[in-house]
């Protein structure tokens, strides 16, 4: 088990949660200012400096229950109320999306590019909020500092740790089922064609070496699939082209889920930053989530909007803070000393203090 897995798990799942929230806010035509406030409140809490410092400490993954509680609290950081069934469905969508991305990463190190794709999209949500943008950029720099020096073996251990975390999760998701990348039993269909990992060659050649390390023979074979070489490696810098599309917002633009099933070469030269109509398949999954949830009432003189996702009550800052404290209190567990050996206690305590 890798002690460097938790930040990647938390940030990628958080990114998927923000994608879903953003889609529902736009789908219900919530006024831009109020929608931005909802997103800004959650992102501010998610990237709190002290919380990130605790998160990046080398440690084992927390239990599923403890990690789930963190997202319960995070989802309520902007006066949002979700019942148990609603949060269950939201969490299922988050986890299955990231599990799919981990499984399809061409090489273990590309999990970091998936994380960068999530953070790039989060930065797009807060373009007009420089203070919050600085918080996200600081986390970006932490990721680069911590993970850029890791070996391929260490990234393989991170990937293995993530897959162990996800191994018992087989929730069916309509967008994956209709794209035929998930079977009816909830297991994903892995592609047998498409770009090979960066730094590798297309299968089809066997080299034989003697005891001195000299190549003495080559044997070619037919690989039976349609593999291609990647155009270039994705950027691991603060700004740059990540090349792979895993981890981008599948709810924001109408595009197929990246599977490379056709084996055709795709244009990977630029990241898509459009806010086009939502993918109808993704929207159907979200609509099912919406039916589980109550209405959203945004209080504004003479205007009442219904939003079938969460209930948000945007009021004066003082009232907001009081309500936030009350909601956080609903998730309180019995106080325990910081020295507790229970996994997740420190992280959850940090959430209490935000």
mmCIF file of C-alpha atoms in Angstrom:
data_model
loop_
_atom_site.group_PDB
_atom_site.id
_atom_site.type_symbol
_atom_site.label_atom_id
_atom_site.label_comp_id
_atom_site.label_asym_id
_atom_site.label_seq_id
_atom_site.Cartn_x
_atom_site.Cartn_y
_atom_site.Cartn_z
ATOM 1 C CA UNK A 1 0.000 0.000 0.000
ATOM 2 C CA UNK A 2 1.319 3.436 -0.926
ATOM 3 C CA UNK A 3 1.373 6.206 1.685
ATOM 4 C CA UNK A 4 1.072 8.798 -1.109
ATOM 5 C CA UNK A 5 -2.340 7.784 -2.456
ATOM 6 C CA UNK A 6 -4.764 9.801 -0.305
ATOM 7 C CA UNK A 7 -4.279 13.247 -1.920
ATOM 8 C CA UNK A 8 -4.855 11.819 -5.405
ATOM 9 C CA UNK A 9 -7.974 9.952 -4.292
ATOM 10 C CA UNK A 10 -9.449 12.965 -2.507
ATOM 11 C CA UNK A 11 -8.753 15.506 -5.264
ATOM 12 C CA UNK A 12 -10.030 13.351 -8.108
ATOM 13 C CA UNK A 13 -13.223 12.338 -6.313
ATOM 14 C CA UNK A 14 -13.727 15.972 -5.314
ATOM 15 C CA UNK A 15 -13.294 17.034 -8.914
ATOM 16 C CA UNK A 16 -15.969 14.578 -10.052
ATOM 17 C CA UNK A 17 -18.324 15.887 -7.366
ATOM 18 C CA UNK A 18 -17.831 19.452 -8.593
ATOM 19 C CA UNK A 19 -18.537 18.383 -12.181
ATOM 20 C CA UNK A 20 -21.916 16.988 -11.123
ATOM 21 C CA UNK A 21 -22.819 20.022 -9.025
ATOM 22 C CA UNK A 22 -21.894 22.377 -11.835
ATOM 23 C CA UNK A 23 -23.995 20.435 -14.338
ATOM 24 C CA UNK A 24 -27.089 20.544 -12.136
ATOM 25 C CA UNK A 25 -26.713 24.264 -11.457
ATOM 26 C CA UNK A 26 -26.494 24.973 -15.187
ATOM 27 C CA UNK A 27 -29.251 22.543 -16.152
ATOM 28 C CA UNK A 28 -31.714 24.316 -13.857
ATOM 29 C CA UNK A 29 -30.682 27.804 -15.019
ATOM 30 C CA UNK A 30 -29.632 28.955 -11.562
ATOM 31 C CA UNK A 31 -28.492 32.620 -11.788
ATOM 32 C CA UNK A 32 -24.775 32.822 -12.480
ATOM 33 C CA UNK A 33 -23.875 34.771 -9.362
ATOM 34 C CA UNK A 34 -25.610 32.329 -7.047
ATOM 35 C CA UNK A 35 -24.243 29.294 -8.866
ATOM 36 C CA UNK A 36 -20.718 30.690 -8.574
ATOM 37 C CA UNK A 37 -21.233 31.257 -4.859
ATOM 38 C CA UNK A 38 -22.204 27.624 -4.358
ATOM 39 C CA UNK A 39 -19.153 26.394 -6.279
ATOM 40 C CA UNK A 40 -16.807 28.898 -4.659
ATOM 41 C CA UNK A 41 -17.875 27.912 -1.145
ATOM 42 C CA UNK A 42 -17.230 24.227 -1.780
ATOM 43 C CA UNK A 43 -13.914 24.782 -3.571
ATOM 44 C CA UNK A 44 -12.719 27.138 -0.829
ATOM 45 C CA UNK A 45 -13.391 24.457 1.771
ATOM 46 C CA UNK A 46 -11.912 21.682 -0.357
ATOM 47 C CA UNK A 47 -8.608 23.523 -0.850
ATOM 48 C CA UNK A 48 -8.257 24.974 2.628
ATOM 49 C CA UNK A 49 -4.535 25.337 3.326
ATOM 50 C CA UNK A 50 -4.471 23.556 6.686
ATOM 51 C CA UNK A 51 -6.672 20.791 5.363
ATOM 52 C CA UNK A 52 -4.342 20.262 2.401
ATOM 53 C CA UNK A 53 -1.310 20.165 4.686
ATOM 54 C CA UNK A 54 -2.941 17.371 6.681
ATOM 55 C CA UNK A 55 -3.995 15.573 3.511
ATOM 56 C CA UNK A 56 -0.501 15.542 1.982
ATOM 57 C CA UNK A 57 1.153 13.928 5.004
ATOM 58 C CA UNK A 58 2.329 10.398 4.110
ATOM 59 C CA UNK A 59 -0.336 8.055 5.438
ATOM 60 C CA UNK A 60 -2.426 5.045 4.554
ATOM 61 C CA UNK A 61 -5.815 5.488 2.944
ATOM 62 C CA UNK A 62 -8.590 6.164 5.395
ATOM 63 C CA UNK A 63 -11.500 3.786 5.659
ATOM 64 C CA UNK A 64 -14.315 4.101 3.148
ATOM 65 C CA UNK A 65 -16.610 5.296 5.932
ATOM 66 C CA UNK A 66 -14.234 8.053 7.061
ATOM 67 C CA UNK A 67 -13.582 9.246 3.510
ATOM 68 C CA UNK A 68 -17.297 9.234 2.738
ATOM 69 C CA UNK A 69 -17.911 11.403 5.816
ATOM 70 C CA UNK A 70 -15.405 13.944 4.501
ATOM 71 C CA UNK A 71 -17.419 14.279 1.292
ATOM 72 C CA UNK A 72 -20.658 14.502 3.259
ATOM 73 C CA UNK A 73 -19.265 17.531 5.030
ATOM 74 C CA UNK A 74 -17.724 18.973 1.898
ATOM 75 C CA UNK A 75 -21.024 18.748 0.028
ATOM 76 C CA UNK A 76 -22.656 20.785 2.785
ATOM 77 C CA UNK A 77 -20.041 23.539 2.753
ATOM 78 C CA UNK A 78 -22.404 25.835 0.859
ATOM 79 C CA UNK A 79 -25.608 25.308 2.845
ATOM 80 C CA UNK A 80 -26.624 22.215 0.917
ATOM 81 C CA UNK A 81 -28.769 19.430 2.290
ATOM 82 C CA UNK A 82 -28.679 15.945 0.868
ATOM 83 C CA UNK A 83 -30.499 12.996 2.356
ATOM 84 C CA UNK A 84 -28.803 9.621 2.675
ATOM 85 C CA UNK A 85 -30.077 8.265 -0.653
ATOM 86 C CA UNK A 86 -29.032 11.443 -2.451
ATOM 87 C CA UNK A 87 -25.518 11.387 -1.067
ATOM 88 C CA UNK A 88 -25.246 7.673 -1.827
ATOM 89 C CA UNK A 89 -26.057 8.232 -5.480
ATOM 90 C CA UNK A 90 -23.746 11.232 -5.769
ATOM 91 C CA UNK A 91 -20.900 9.280 -4.188
ATOM 92 C CA UNK A 92 -21.544 6.307 -6.489
ATOM 93 C CA UNK A 93 -21.188 8.517 -9.567
ATOM 94 C CA UNK A 94 -17.986 10.053 -8.211
ATOM 95 C CA UNK A 95 -16.326 6.761 -7.348
ATOM 96 C CA UNK A 96 -17.237 4.884 -10.513
ATOM 97 C CA UNK A 97 -16.057 7.742 -12.724
ATOM 98 C CA UNK A 98 -12.650 7.855 -11.053
ATOM 99 C CA UNK A 99 -12.360 4.062 -10.955
ATOM 100 C CA UNK A 100 -12.923 4.046 -14.714
ATOM 101 C CA UNK A 101 -10.195 6.661 -15.166
ATOM 102 C CA UNK A 102 -7.697 4.722 -13.050
ATOM 103 C CA UNK A 103 -8.376 1.517 -14.980
ATOM 104 C CA UNK A 104 -7.876 3.217 -18.344
ATOM 105 C CA UNK A 105 -4.701 5.124 -17.512
ATOM 106 C CA UNK A 106 -2.134 4.037 -20.116
ATOM 107 C CA UNK A 107 0.583 3.950 -17.448
ATOM 108 C CA UNK A 108 0.474 4.431 -13.657
ATOM 109 C CA UNK A 109 2.124 7.871 -13.776
ATOM 110 C CA UNK A 110 -0.757 9.153 -15.908
ATOM 111 C CA UNK A 111 -2.927 9.126 -12.773
ATOM 112 C CA UNK A 112 -1.170 12.401 -12.016
ATOM 113 C CA UNK A 113 -2.282 13.786 -15.401
ATOM 114 C CA UNK A 114 -5.849 12.740 -14.570
ATOM 115 C CA UNK A 115 -5.543 14.712 -11.343
ATOM 116 C CA UNK A 116 -4.208 17.727 -13.235
ATOM 117 C CA UNK A 117 -7.179 17.525 -15.612
ATOM 118 C CA UNK A 118 -9.515 17.733 -12.622
ATOM 119 C CA UNK A 119 -7.649 20.693 -11.154
ATOM 120 C CA UNK A 120 -7.520 22.472 -14.520
ATOM 121 C CA UNK A 121 -11.308 22.195 -14.747
ATOM 122 C CA UNK A 122 -11.750 23.377 -11.159
ATOM 123 C CA UNK A 123 -9.674 26.447 -11.982
ATOM 124 C CA UNK A 124 -12.063 27.170 -14.844
ATOM 125 C CA UNK A 125 -14.913 27.239 -12.314
ATOM 126 C CA UNK A 126 -13.202 29.995 -10.301
ATOM 127 C CA UNK A 127 -11.602 32.170 -12.971
ATOM 128 C CA UNK A 128 -13.112 35.301 -11.421
ATOM 129 C CA UNK A 129 -12.028 34.476 -7.863
ATOM 130 C CA UNK A 130 -8.268 35.110 -7.592
ATOM 131 C CA UNK A 131 -8.024 34.225 -3.903
ATOM 132 C CA UNK A 132 -9.572 30.792 -4.423
ATOM 133 C CA UNK A 133 -7.523 30.352 -7.580
ATOM 134 C CA UNK A 134 -4.383 30.860 -5.501
ATOM 135 C CA UNK A 135 -5.520 28.089 -3.150
ATOM 136 C CA UNK A 136 -5.883 25.659 -6.052
ATOM 137 C CA UNK A 137 -2.538 26.715 -7.560
ATOM 138 C CA UNK A 138 -0.858 26.088 -4.220
ATOM 139 C CA UNK A 139 -2.249 22.548 -4.203
ATOM 140 C CA UNK A 140 -1.052 22.181 -7.797
ATOM 141 C CA UNK A 141 2.485 23.082 -6.685
ATOM 142 C CA UNK A 142 2.289 20.613 -3.802
ATOM 143 C CA UNK A 143 1.328 17.856 -6.220
ATOM 144 C CA UNK A 144 4.249 18.712 -8.495
ATOM 145 C CA UNK A 145 6.695 18.846 -5.585
ATOM 146 C CA UNK A 146 5.559 15.574 -4.046
ATOM 147 C CA UNK A 147 4.871 13.427 -7.096
ATOM 148 C CA UNK A 148 7.197 14.626 -9.864
ATOM 149 C CA UNK A 149 10.162 12.809 -8.331
ATOM 150 C CA UNK A 150 8.419 9.454 -7.783
ATOM 151 C CA UNK A 151 9.600 6.429 -9.746
ATOM 152 C CA UNK A 152 7.477 4.328 -12.089
ATOM 153 C CA UNK A 153 7.397 1.644 -9.407
ATOM 154 C CA UNK A 154 6.028 4.056 -6.825
ATOM 155 C CA UNK A 155 3.277 5.162 -9.203
ATOM 156 C CA UNK A 156 2.450 1.512 -9.854
ATOM 157 C CA UNK A 157 2.041 1.040 -6.103
ATOM 158 C CA UNK A 158 -0.264 4.084 -5.989
ATOM 159 C CA UNK A 159 -2.373 2.646 -8.805
ATOM 160 C CA UNK A 160 -2.537 -0.724 -7.071
ATOM 161 C CA UNK A 161 -3.617 0.963 -3.825
ATOM 162 C CA UNK A 162 -6.404 2.806 -5.649
ATOM 163 C CA UNK A 163 -7.626 -0.357 -7.369
ATOM 164 C CA UNK A 164 -7.712 -2.193 -4.044
ATOM 165 C CA UNK A 165 -9.834 0.656 -2.663
ATOM 166 C CA UNK A 166 -12.250 0.354 -5.609
ATOM 167 C CA UNK A 167 -12.205 -3.422 -6.081
ATOM 168 C CA UNK A 168 -15.590 -4.123 -4.444
ATOM 169 C CA UNK A 169 -17.387 -1.232 -6.156
ATOM 170 C CA UNK A 170 -19.368 -2.346 -9.210
ATOM 171 C CA UNK A 171 -22.170 0.199 -9.441
ATOM 172 C CA UNK A 172 -23.761 0.404 -12.866
ATOM 173 C CA UNK A 173 -23.773 3.864 -14.461
ATOM 174 C CA UNK A 174 -26.035 4.525 -17.443
ATOM 175 C CA UNK A 175 -23.546 6.620 -19.427
ATOM 176 C CA UNK A 176 -20.981 3.806 -19.200
ATOM 177 C CA UNK A 177 -23.529 1.101 -19.973
ATOM 178 C CA UNK A 178 -24.824 2.883 -23.079
ATOM 179 C CA UNK A 179 -21.295 3.536 -24.314
ATOM 180 C CA UNK A 180 -20.641 -0.191 -23.821
ATOM 181 C CA UNK A 181 -17.641 0.418 -21.608
ATOM 182 C CA UNK A 182 -19.358 -1.215 -18.618
ATOM 183 C CA UNK A 183 -21.032 -4.622 -18.446
ATOM 184 C CA UNK A 184 -24.380 -5.313 -16.815
ATOM 185 C CA UNK A 185 -22.563 -6.712 -13.774
ATOM 186 C CA UNK A 186 -20.918 -3.317 -13.185
ATOM 187 C CA UNK A 187 -17.451 -4.311 -14.382
ATOM 188 C CA UNK A 188 -15.657 -2.149 -16.910
ATOM 189 C CA UNK A 189 -14.611 -3.243 -20.393
ATOM 190 C CA UNK A 190 -10.947 -2.502 -20.945
ATOM 191 C CA UNK A 191 -9.842 -1.499 -24.465
ATOM 192 C CA UNK A 192 -7.501 -3.724 -26.467
ATOM 193 C CA UNK A 193 -6.498 -1.028 -28.935
ATOM 194 C CA UNK A 194 -5.564 2.635 -29.067
ATOM 195 C CA UNK A 195 -2.470 4.563 -27.941
ATOM 196 C CA UNK A 196 0.162 2.589 -26.071
ATOM 197 C CA UNK A 197 1.741 4.143 -22.953
ATOM 198 C CA UNK A 198 4.263 6.906 -23.543
ATOM 199 C CA UNK A 199 7.790 5.535 -23.842
ATOM 200 C CA UNK A 200 6.675 2.108 -25.073
ATOM 201 C CA UNK A 201 6.383 0.563 -28.537
ATOM 202 C CA UNK A 202 3.477 -0.894 -30.447
ATOM 203 C CA UNK A 203 3.368 -4.686 -29.786
ATOM 204 C CA UNK A 204 4.582 -6.807 -32.670
ATOM 205 C CA UNK A 205 8.301 -7.414 -32.201
ATOM 206 C CA UNK A 206 10.246 -9.893 -30.046
ATOM 207 C CA UNK A 207 13.964 -9.273 -29.498
ATOM 208 C CA UNK A 208 16.245 -12.105 -28.415
ATOM 209 C CA UNK A 209 19.534 -11.420 -26.590
ATOM 210 C CA UNK A 210 22.501 -13.587 -25.740
ATOM 211 C CA UNK A 211 24.146 -13.874 -22.345
ATOM 212 C CA UNK A 212 26.322 -10.843 -23.127
ATOM 213 C CA UNK A 213 23.306 -8.619 -23.720
ATOM 214 C CA UNK A 214 23.730 -8.453 -27.492
ATOM 215 C CA UNK A 215 20.658 -8.656 -29.672
ATOM 216 C CA UNK A 216 20.901 -11.777 -31.810
ATOM 217 C CA UNK A 217 17.461 -12.212 -33.342
ATOM 218 C CA UNK A 218 14.177 -10.447 -34.026
ATOM 219 C CA UNK A 219 10.799 -12.101 -34.500
ATOM 220 C CA UNK A 220 7.745 -10.199 -35.646
ATOM 221 C CA UNK A 221 4.181 -11.208 -34.806
ATOM 222 C CA UNK A 222 0.657 -9.907 -35.391
ATOM 223 C CA UNK A 223 -0.796 -8.358 -32.241
ATOM 224 C CA UNK A 224 -4.394 -8.709 -33.405
ATOM 225 C CA UNK A 225 -5.338 -5.175 -32.367
ATOM 226 C CA UNK A 226 -5.026 -1.633 -33.638
ATOM 227 C CA UNK A 227 -2.414 0.017 -31.428
ATOM 228 C CA UNK A 228 -0.876 3.411 -32.185
ATOM 229 C CA UNK A 229 1.938 5.502 -30.726
ATOM 230 C CA UNK A 230 0.933 8.537 -28.650
ATOM 231 C CA UNK A 231 1.701 11.918 -30.203
ATOM 232 C CA UNK A 232 3.588 13.179 -27.166
ATOM 233 C CA UNK A 233 3.705 13.001 -23.381
ATOM 234 C CA UNK A 234 1.274 15.068 -21.374
ATOM 235 C CA UNK A 235 2.587 18.074 -19.448
ATOM 236 C CA UNK A 236 3.278 17.661 -15.733
ATOM 237 C CA UNK A 237 3.767 21.404 -15.246
ATOM 238 C CA UNK A 238 1.413 23.921 -13.642
ATOM 239 C CA UNK A 239 0.181 24.937 -17.097
ATOM 240 C CA UNK A 240 0.252 22.747 -20.168
ATOM 241 C CA UNK A 241 -1.469 20.242 -22.414
ATOM 242 C CA UNK A 242 -2.224 17.065 -20.460
ATOM 243 C CA UNK A 243 -2.829 15.199 -23.769
ATOM 244 C CA UNK A 244 -5.029 12.475 -22.242
ATOM 245 C CA UNK A 245 -8.691 13.321 -21.705
ATOM 246 C CA UNK A 246 -9.315 11.079 -18.708
ATOM 247 C CA UNK A 247 -10.408 13.274 -15.820
ATOM 248 C CA UNK A 248 -11.952 16.036 -17.923
ATOM 249 C CA UNK A 249 -15.572 17.047 -17.362
ATOM 250 C CA UNK A 250 -17.758 14.538 -19.201
ATOM 251 C CA UNK A 251 -20.893 16.479 -18.193
ATOM 252 C CA UNK A 252 -19.873 19.785 -19.787
ATOM 253 C CA UNK A 253 -19.493 18.863 -23.459
ATOM 254 C CA UNK A 254 -21.102 16.361 -25.795
ATOM 255 C CA UNK A 255 -18.346 13.902 -26.453
ATOM 256 C CA UNK A 256 -17.980 10.106 -26.174
ATOM 257 C CA UNK A 257 -16.309 8.549 -23.183
ATOM 258 C CA UNK A 258 -12.648 8.015 -24.024
ATOM 259 C CA UNK A 259 -12.155 4.306 -24.631
ATOM 260 C CA UNK A 260 -10.062 4.137 -27.838
ATOM 261 C CA UNK A 261 -12.280 1.198 -28.845
ATOM 262 C CA UNK A 262 -12.102 2.201 -32.509
ATOM 263 C CA UNK A 263 -8.332 2.495 -32.488
ATOM 264 C CA UNK A 264 -8.569 5.663 -34.564
ATOM 265 C CA UNK A 265 -6.106 8.438 -33.977
ATOM 266 C CA UNK A 266 -7.623 11.333 -32.062
ATOM 267 C CA UNK A 267 -6.617 14.945 -31.984
ATOM 268 C CA UNK A 268 -5.069 15.400 -28.551
ATOM 269 C CA UNK A 269 -3.382 18.728 -29.233
ATOM 270 C CA UNK A 270 -5.572 20.935 -27.078
ATOM 271 C CA UNK A 271 -7.722 20.669 -23.976
ATOM 272 C CA UNK A 272 -11.411 21.277 -24.513
ATOM 273 C CA UNK A 273 -12.671 24.188 -22.429
ATOM 274 C CA UNK A 274 -16.100 24.639 -23.937
ATOM 275 C CA UNK A 275 -19.285 24.873 -21.930
ATOM 276 C CA UNK A 276 -21.515 23.254 -24.508
ATOM 277 C CA UNK A 277 -24.747 21.360 -23.936
ATOM 278 C CA UNK A 278 -24.357 18.484 -21.466
ATOM 279 C CA UNK A 279 -23.842 14.988 -22.779
ATOM 280 C CA UNK A 280 -27.409 13.579 -22.885
ATOM 281 C CA UNK A 281 -26.247 10.218 -21.565
ATOM 282 C CA UNK A 282 -24.524 11.839 -18.627
ATOM 283 C CA UNK A 283 -27.572 14.040 -18.087
ATOM 284 C CA UNK A 284 -29.830 10.989 -17.863
ATOM 285 C CA UNK A 285 -27.714 9.578 -15.043
ATOM 286 C CA UNK A 286 -27.846 12.916 -13.259
ATOM 287 C CA UNK A 287 -31.594 13.138 -13.740
ATOM 288 C CA UNK A 288 -31.956 9.856 -11.897
ATOM 289 C CA UNK A 289 -29.860 11.335 -9.120
ATOM 290 C CA UNK A 290 -32.075 14.407 -9.198
ATOM 291 C CA UNK A 291 -35.241 12.381 -8.691
ATOM 292 C CA UNK A 292 -33.822 11.095 -5.415
ATOM 293 C CA UNK A 293 -33.362 14.591 -4.114
ATOM 294 C CA UNK A 294 -35.488 17.419 -2.838
ATOM 295 C CA UNK A 295 -35.992 20.850 -4.358
ATOM 296 C CA UNK A 296 -33.633 23.765 -4.303
ATOM 297 C CA UNK A 297 -35.115 27.064 -3.236
ATOM 298 C CA UNK A 298 -32.957 30.113 -3.834
ATOM 299 C CA UNK A 299 -34.460 33.007 -1.949
ATOM 300 C CA UNK A 300 -34.653 36.154 -3.964
ATOM 301 C CA UNK A 301 -37.320 38.893 -3.971
ATOM 302 C CA UNK A 302 -40.309 37.717 -6.048
ATOM 303 C CA UNK A 303 -38.339 34.831 -7.579
ATOM 304 C CA UNK A 304 -38.535 31.187 -6.556
ATOM 305 C CA UNK A 305 -36.610 28.545 -8.531
ATOM 306 C CA UNK A 306 -36.832 24.806 -8.116
ATOM 307 C CA UNK A 307 -33.625 22.817 -8.578
ATOM 308 C CA UNK A 308 -33.991 19.038 -8.324
ATOM 309 C CA UNK A 309 -30.709 18.326 -6.666
ATOM 310 C CA UNK A 310 -30.065 19.992 -3.345
ATOM 311 C CA UNK A 311 -31.579 22.634 -1.164
ATOM 312 C CA UNK A 312 -29.548 25.809 -1.011
ATOM 313 C CA UNK A 313 -30.562 28.798 1.023
ATOM 314 C CA UNK A 314 -28.379 31.778 0.168
ATOM 315 C CA UNK A 315 -28.879 34.422 2.835
ATOM 316 C CA UNK A 316 -26.813 37.003 4.720
ATOM 317 C CA UNK A 317 -23.306 35.920 5.654
ATOM 318 C CA UNK A 318 -24.121 35.762 9.333
ATOM 319 C CA UNK A 319 -27.115 33.497 8.750
ATOM 320 C CA UNK A 320 -25.068 31.395 6.362
ATOM 321 C CA UNK A 321 -22.350 30.824 8.930
ATOM 322 C CA UNK A 322 -24.873 29.872 11.594
ATOM 323 C CA UNK A 323 -26.563 27.374 9.286
ATOM 324 C CA UNK A 324 -23.223 25.926 8.173
ATOM 325 C CA UNK A 325 -22.273 25.377 11.798
ATOM 326 C CA UNK A 326 -25.572 23.613 12.407
ATOM 327 C CA UNK A 327 -25.156 21.317 9.381
ATOM 328 C CA UNK A 328 -21.585 20.483 10.300
ATOM 329 C CA UNK A 329 -22.883 19.718 13.770
ATOM 330 C CA UNK A 330 -25.259 17.121 12.348
ATOM 331 C CA UNK A 331 -22.279 15.148 11.132
ATOM 332 C CA UNK A 332 -20.433 15.428 14.424
ATOM 333 C CA UNK A 333 -19.185 12.278 16.062
ATOM 334 C CA UNK A 334 -18.091 11.963 19.624
ATOM 335 C CA UNK A 335 -14.967 14.064 20.145
ATOM 336 C CA UNK A 336 -11.796 12.063 20.319
ATOM 337 C CA UNK A 337 -8.277 13.175 21.102
ATOM 338 C CA UNK A 338 -5.991 13.946 18.163
ATOM 339 C CA UNK A 339 -3.775 11.077 19.292
ATOM 340 C CA UNK A 340 -6.484 8.570 18.344
ATOM 341 C CA UNK A 341 -5.215 5.744 16.207
ATOM 342 C CA UNK A 342 -8.491 5.491 14.271
ATOM 343 C CA UNK A 343 -7.877 6.188 10.604
ATOM 344 C CA UNK A 344 -9.504 9.360 9.412
ATOM 345 C CA UNK A 345 -9.835 11.071 12.780
ATOM 346 C CA UNK A 346 -7.255 13.753 12.018
ATOM 347 C CA UNK A 347 -8.700 14.527 8.610
ATOM 348 C CA UNK A 348 -12.270 14.690 9.886
ATOM 349 C CA UNK A 349 -11.147 16.907 12.734
ATOM 350 C CA UNK A 350 -9.659 19.250 10.171
ATOM 351 C CA UNK A 351 -13.006 19.376 8.394
ATOM 352 C CA UNK A 352 -14.660 20.337 11.691
ATOM 353 C CA UNK A 353 -12.306 23.285 12.039
ATOM 354 C CA UNK A 354 -12.877 24.719 8.541
#
